[in-house]
Amino acid sequence: MNKLPLYLPTISQKISCTLLLTIFISCLSTMPVYAQSNLKLFGHWQLQKVSFKNMVAHATEQDKDLFLDIFKAALYEGLTEEQRLTLEDLEWMNAEAEILRDTYHQTTIEFQSSGAFYNTSLNKDKSLSGEYVLDKKKLLLEWETADKNEMKLVKITGDEFILEDNELGVTYYYIKPNN
């Protein structure tokens, strides 16, 4: 009977330790939620120009056709010899180049700490959003259209954001807009 009083405090101590540990872990798990809400915007840049090999197009209305030519050249290079001779493949390439031009020409891109990004065009019907993952020197994008891009981060500062599309070889130059 002497062992019973010694055993009860041990159970009480275990319950107290477990309760304190649970409260501590609960507090820690809510901390990142509060920290993330303070960091809404990761970056906001405006597309200045795109380039492919020795071709450069600025994000101006005058260079809109050159934007299209850059995407056509990049897509054409990705075609096989057989595809280059097929009318359907060339028509697909031209249509895809127009989609890319409309997606990027005269746009701003905004990244939020929540993992969301917004590609906002002057033409509001062409604006897109999606999710991103920043992984060292890579930027993985998944658009709301379910399209995916993997971009190489060439340079990122508060004023400049340069990406290279790994698949197309097109480089995008974004700058911080003057507000």
mmCIF file of C-alpha atoms in Angstrom:
data_model
loop_
_atom_site.group_PDB
_atom_site.id
_atom_site.type_symbol
_atom_site.label_atom_id
_atom_site.label_comp_id
_atom_site.label_asym_id
_atom_site.label_seq_id
_atom_site.Cartn_x
_atom_site.Cartn_y
_atom_site.Cartn_z
ATOM 1 C CA MET A 1 0.000 0.000 0.000
ATOM 2 C CA ASN A 2 2.909 2.329 0.301
ATOM 3 C CA LYS A 3 3.445 2.178 -3.444
ATOM 4 C CA LEU A 4 0.082 3.692 -4.351
ATOM 5 C CA PRO A 5 0.874 7.280 -3.177
ATOM 6 C CA LEU A 6 4.174 7.181 -5.086
ATOM 7 C CA TYR A 7 2.469 6.001 -8.282
ATOM 8 C CA LEU A 8 -0.249 8.712 -8.347
ATOM 9 C CA PRO A 9 2.113 11.696 -8.544
ATOM 10 C CA THR A 10 3.897 10.011 -11.468
ATOM 11 C CA ILE A 11 0.636 9.703 -13.429
ATOM 12 C CA SER A 12 -0.192 13.291 -12.554
ATOM 13 C CA GLN A 13 3.237 14.444 -13.736
ATOM 14 C CA LYS A 14 2.868 12.535 -17.022
ATOM 15 C CA ILE A 15 -0.548 14.059 -17.666
ATOM 16 C CA SER A 16 0.788 17.546 -16.880
ATOM 17 C CA CYS A 17 3.820 17.078 -19.149
ATOM 18 C CA THR A 18 1.648 15.739 -21.959
ATOM 19 C CA LEU A 19 -0.793 18.616 -21.578
ATOM 20 C CA LEU A 20 1.995 21.224 -21.545
ATOM 21 C CA LEU A 21 3.671 19.633 -24.558
ATOM 22 C CA THR A 22 0.372 19.612 -26.467
ATOM 23 C CA ILE A 23 -0.228 23.292 -25.673
ATOM 24 C CA PHE A 24 3.330 24.177 -26.704
ATOM 25 C CA ILE A 25 3.047 22.333 -30.034
ATOM 26 C CA SER A 26 -0.343 23.952 -30.682
ATOM 27 C CA CYS A 27 1.158 27.391 -30.136
ATOM 28 C CA LEU A 28 4.072 26.647 -32.460
ATOM 29 C CA SER A 29 1.832 25.343 -35.210
ATOM 30 C CA THR A 30 -0.188 28.581 -35.304
ATOM 31 C CA MET A 31 2.868 30.865 -35.423
ATOM 32 C CA PRO A 32 3.622 30.471 -39.166
ATOM 33 C CA VAL A 33 0.031 31.383 -40.000
ATOM 34 C CA TYR A 34 0.457 34.753 -38.330
ATOM 35 C CA ALA A 35 3.895 35.309 -39.850
ATOM 36 C CA GLN A 36 2.650 34.544 -43.380
ATOM 37 C CA SER A 37 -0.199 37.002 -43.139
ATOM 38 C CA ASN A 38 2.333 39.817 -42.654
ATOM 39 C CA LEU A 39 4.224 38.896 -45.858
ATOM 40 C CA LYS A 40 1.578 39.148 -48.548
ATOM 41 C CA LEU A 41 3.593 40.244 -51.574
ATOM 42 C CA PHE A 42 6.844 38.572 -52.593
ATOM 43 C CA GLY A 43 7.399 40.694 -55.700
ATOM 44 C CA HIS A 44 5.730 42.750 -58.405
ATOM 45 C CA TRP A 45 7.384 43.386 -61.781
ATOM 46 C CA GLN A 46 6.408 44.579 -65.257
ATOM 47 C CA LEU A 47 7.616 42.803 -68.397
ATOM 48 C CA GLN A 48 10.163 45.005 -70.148
ATOM 49 C CA LYS A 49 11.316 42.713 -72.977
ATOM 50 C CA VAL A 50 11.741 39.141 -74.162
ATOM 51 C CA SER A 51 14.656 37.652 -76.061
ATOM 52 C CA PHE A 52 15.517 34.514 -77.974
ATOM 53 C CA LYS A 53 19.020 34.000 -79.320
ATOM 54 C CA ASN A 54 19.859 37.324 -81.029
ATOM 55 C CA MET A 55 16.238 38.576 -81.227
ATOM 56 C CA VAL A 56 14.890 41.097 -78.687
ATOM 57 C CA ALA A 57 11.381 42.548 -78.429
ATOM 58 C CA HIS A 58 10.376 45.282 -76.012
ATOM 59 C CA ALA A 59 6.971 45.282 -74.365
ATOM 60 C CA THR A 60 5.661 48.135 -76.478
ATOM 61 C CA GLU A 61 2.794 48.217 -78.919
ATOM 62 C CA GLN A 62 5.292 48.769 -81.759
ATOM 63 C CA ASP A 63 7.088 45.490 -80.898
ATOM 64 C CA LYS A 64 3.939 43.365 -80.627
ATOM 65 C CA ASP A 65 4.654 41.655 -83.967
ATOM 66 C CA LEU A 66 8.280 41.094 -82.962
ATOM 67 C CA PHE A 67 7.024 39.419 -79.761
ATOM 68 C CA LEU A 68 5.083 37.038 -81.990
ATOM 69 C CA ASP A 69 8.159 36.414 -84.161
ATOM 70 C CA ILE A 70 10.260 35.539 -81.112
ATOM 71 C CA PHE A 71 7.762 32.931 -79.939
ATOM 72 C CA LYS A 72 7.431 31.549 -83.470
ATOM 73 C CA ALA A 73 11.212 31.213 -83.756
ATOM 74 C CA ALA A 74 11.478 29.470 -80.377
ATOM 75 C CA LEU A 75 8.632 27.076 -81.172
ATOM 76 C CA TYR A 76 9.953 26.426 -84.677
ATOM 77 C CA GLU A 77 13.332 25.420 -83.281
ATOM 78 C CA GLY A 78 11.585 22.838 -81.094
ATOM 79 C CA LEU A 79 9.937 21.140 -84.092
ATOM 80 C CA THR A 80 11.440 18.105 -85.758
ATOM 81 C CA GLU A 81 12.340 18.192 -89.480
ATOM 82 C CA GLU A 82 9.173 16.250 -90.264
ATOM 83 C CA GLN A 83 6.990 18.630 -88.231
ATOM 84 C CA ARG A 84 8.519 21.632 -90.008
ATOM 85 C CA LEU A 85 7.207 20.242 -93.294
ATOM 86 C CA THR A 86 3.680 19.532 -92.021
ATOM 87 C CA LEU A 87 1.096 22.277 -92.494
ATOM 88 C CA GLU A 88 -0.900 21.236 -89.389
ATOM 89 C CA ASP A 89 2.196 21.458 -87.178
ATOM 90 C CA LEU A 90 3.097 24.878 -88.568
ATOM 91 C CA GLU A 91 -0.472 26.100 -87.993
ATOM 92 C CA TRP A 92 -0.318 24.761 -84.416
ATOM 93 C CA MET A 93 3.012 26.566 -83.937
ATOM 94 C CA ASN A 94 1.565 29.862 -85.174
ATOM 95 C CA ALA A 95 -1.505 29.535 -82.940
ATOM 96 C CA GLU A 96 0.662 28.640 -79.922
ATOM 97 C CA ALA A 97 2.930 31.631 -80.622
ATOM 98 C CA GLU A 98 -0.105 33.943 -80.590
ATOM 99 C CA ILE A 99 -1.225 32.489 -77.250
ATOM 100 C CA LEU A 100 2.243 33.059 -75.778
ATOM 101 C CA ARG A 101 2.363 36.626 -77.122
ATOM 102 C CA ASP A 102 -1.062 37.371 -75.642
ATOM 103 C CA THR A 103 -0.037 35.761 -72.339
ATOM 104 C CA TYR A 104 3.110 37.847 -71.894
ATOM 105 C CA HIS A 105 2.909 41.051 -73.995
ATOM 106 C CA GLN A 106 2.464 44.153 -71.827
ATOM 107 C CA THR A 107 1.960 42.247 -68.586
ATOM 108 C CA THR A 108 2.917 42.540 -64.960
ATOM 109 C CA ILE A 109 3.647 39.551 -62.777
ATOM 110 C CA GLU A 110 3.015 39.434 -59.050
ATOM 111 C CA PHE A 111 4.122 36.732 -56.642
ATOM 112 C CA GLN A 112 2.549 36.403 -53.225
ATOM 113 C CA SER A 113 4.049 34.597 -50.242
ATOM 114 C CA SER A 114 0.987 32.332 -50.208
ATOM 115 C CA GLY A 115 2.267 30.639 -53.369
ATOM 116 C CA ALA A 116 -0.093 32.436 -55.765
ATOM 117 C CA PHE A 117 1.047 34.393 -58.800
ATOM 118 C CA TYR A 118 -0.836 36.708 -61.121
ATOM 119 C CA ASN A 119 0.084 37.523 -64.707
ATOM 120 C CA THR A 120 -1.942 40.662 -65.338
ATOM 121 C CA SER A 121 -2.296 41.948 -68.881
ATOM 122 C CA LEU A 122 -3.458 45.340 -70.125
ATOM 123 C CA ASN A 123 -6.138 43.255 -71.827
ATOM 124 C CA LYS A 124 -8.039 42.029 -68.731
ATOM 125 C CA ASP A 125 -9.477 39.082 -70.696
ATOM 126 C CA LYS A 126 -5.947 37.692 -71.050
ATOM 127 C CA SER A 127 -4.930 37.846 -67.364
ATOM 128 C CA LEU A 128 -4.057 34.538 -65.726
ATOM 129 C CA SER A 129 -3.177 33.273 -62.290
ATOM 130 C CA GLY A 130 -1.756 30.141 -60.798
ATOM 131 C CA GLU A 131 0.596 28.727 -58.212
ATOM 132 C CA TYR A 132 4.371 28.794 -58.032
ATOM 133 C CA VAL A 133 7.165 27.033 -56.214
ATOM 134 C CA LEU A 134 10.519 28.749 -55.885
ATOM 135 C CA ASP A 135 13.259 26.129 -55.701
ATOM 136 C CA LYS A 136 16.788 27.596 -55.474
ATOM 137 C CA LYS A 137 17.474 28.595 -59.085
ATOM 138 C CA LYS A 138 14.181 27.320 -60.545
ATOM 139 C CA LEU A 139 10.691 28.713 -60.642
ATOM 140 C CA LEU A 140 7.955 26.144 -61.187
ATOM 141 C CA LEU A 141 4.671 27.618 -62.432
ATOM 142 C CA GLU A 142 1.298 25.939 -62.720
ATOM 143 C CA TRP A 143 -1.206 28.158 -64.474
ATOM 144 C CA GLU A 144 -4.948 28.122 -63.822
ATOM 145 C CA THR A 145 -5.218 26.516 -67.267
ATOM 146 C CA ALA A 146 -3.262 23.513 -65.855
ATOM 147 C CA ASP A 147 -0.290 24.384 -68.093
ATOM 148 C CA LYS A 148 3.057 24.082 -66.368
ATOM 149 C CA ASN A 149 6.334 25.912 -66.922
ATOM 150 C CA GLU A 150 9.745 25.450 -65.427
ATOM 151 C CA MET A 151 11.790 28.626 -65.510
ATOM 152 C CA LYS A 152 15.417 29.220 -64.665
ATOM 153 C CA LEU A 153 15.964 32.186 -62.345
ATOM 154 C CA VAL A 154 18.669 34.204 -64.051
ATOM 155 C CA LYS A 155 18.453 37.223 -61.732
ATOM 156 C CA ILE A 156 16.101 38.399 -58.999
ATOM 157 C CA THR A 157 16.309 41.693 -57.136
ATOM 158 C CA GLY A 158 13.775 44.194 -55.896
ATOM 159 C CA ASP A 159 14.087 46.048 -59.219
ATOM 160 C CA GLU A 160 14.777 43.284 -61.717
ATOM 161 C CA PHE A 161 13.457 39.771 -62.315
ATOM 162 C CA ILE A 162 14.903 37.753 -65.206
ATOM 163 C CA LEU A 163 13.589 34.295 -66.123
ATOM 164 C CA GLU A 164 14.505 31.843 -68.851
ATOM 165 C CA ASP A 165 11.946 29.317 -70.050
ATOM 166 C CA ASN A 166 13.737 25.955 -69.937
ATOM 167 C CA GLU A 167 11.599 24.464 -72.699
ATOM 168 C CA LEU A 168 11.511 27.349 -75.197
ATOM 169 C CA GLY A 169 14.774 29.096 -74.422
ATOM 170 C CA VAL A 170 13.011 32.473 -74.290
ATOM 171 C CA THR A 171 14.256 34.934 -71.661
ATOM 172 C CA TYR A 172 11.804 37.286 -69.920
ATOM 173 C CA TYR A 173 13.057 40.563 -68.443
ATOM 174 C CA TYR A 174 10.820 42.094 -65.793
ATOM 175 C CA ILE A 175 11.447 45.375 -63.973
ATOM 176 C CA LYS A 176 9.817 46.986 -60.997
ATOM 177 C CA PRO A 177 7.112 49.353 -62.254
ATOM 178 C CA ASN A 178 7.375 53.050 -61.495
ATOM 179 C CA ASN A 179 4.535 53.800 -59.092
#
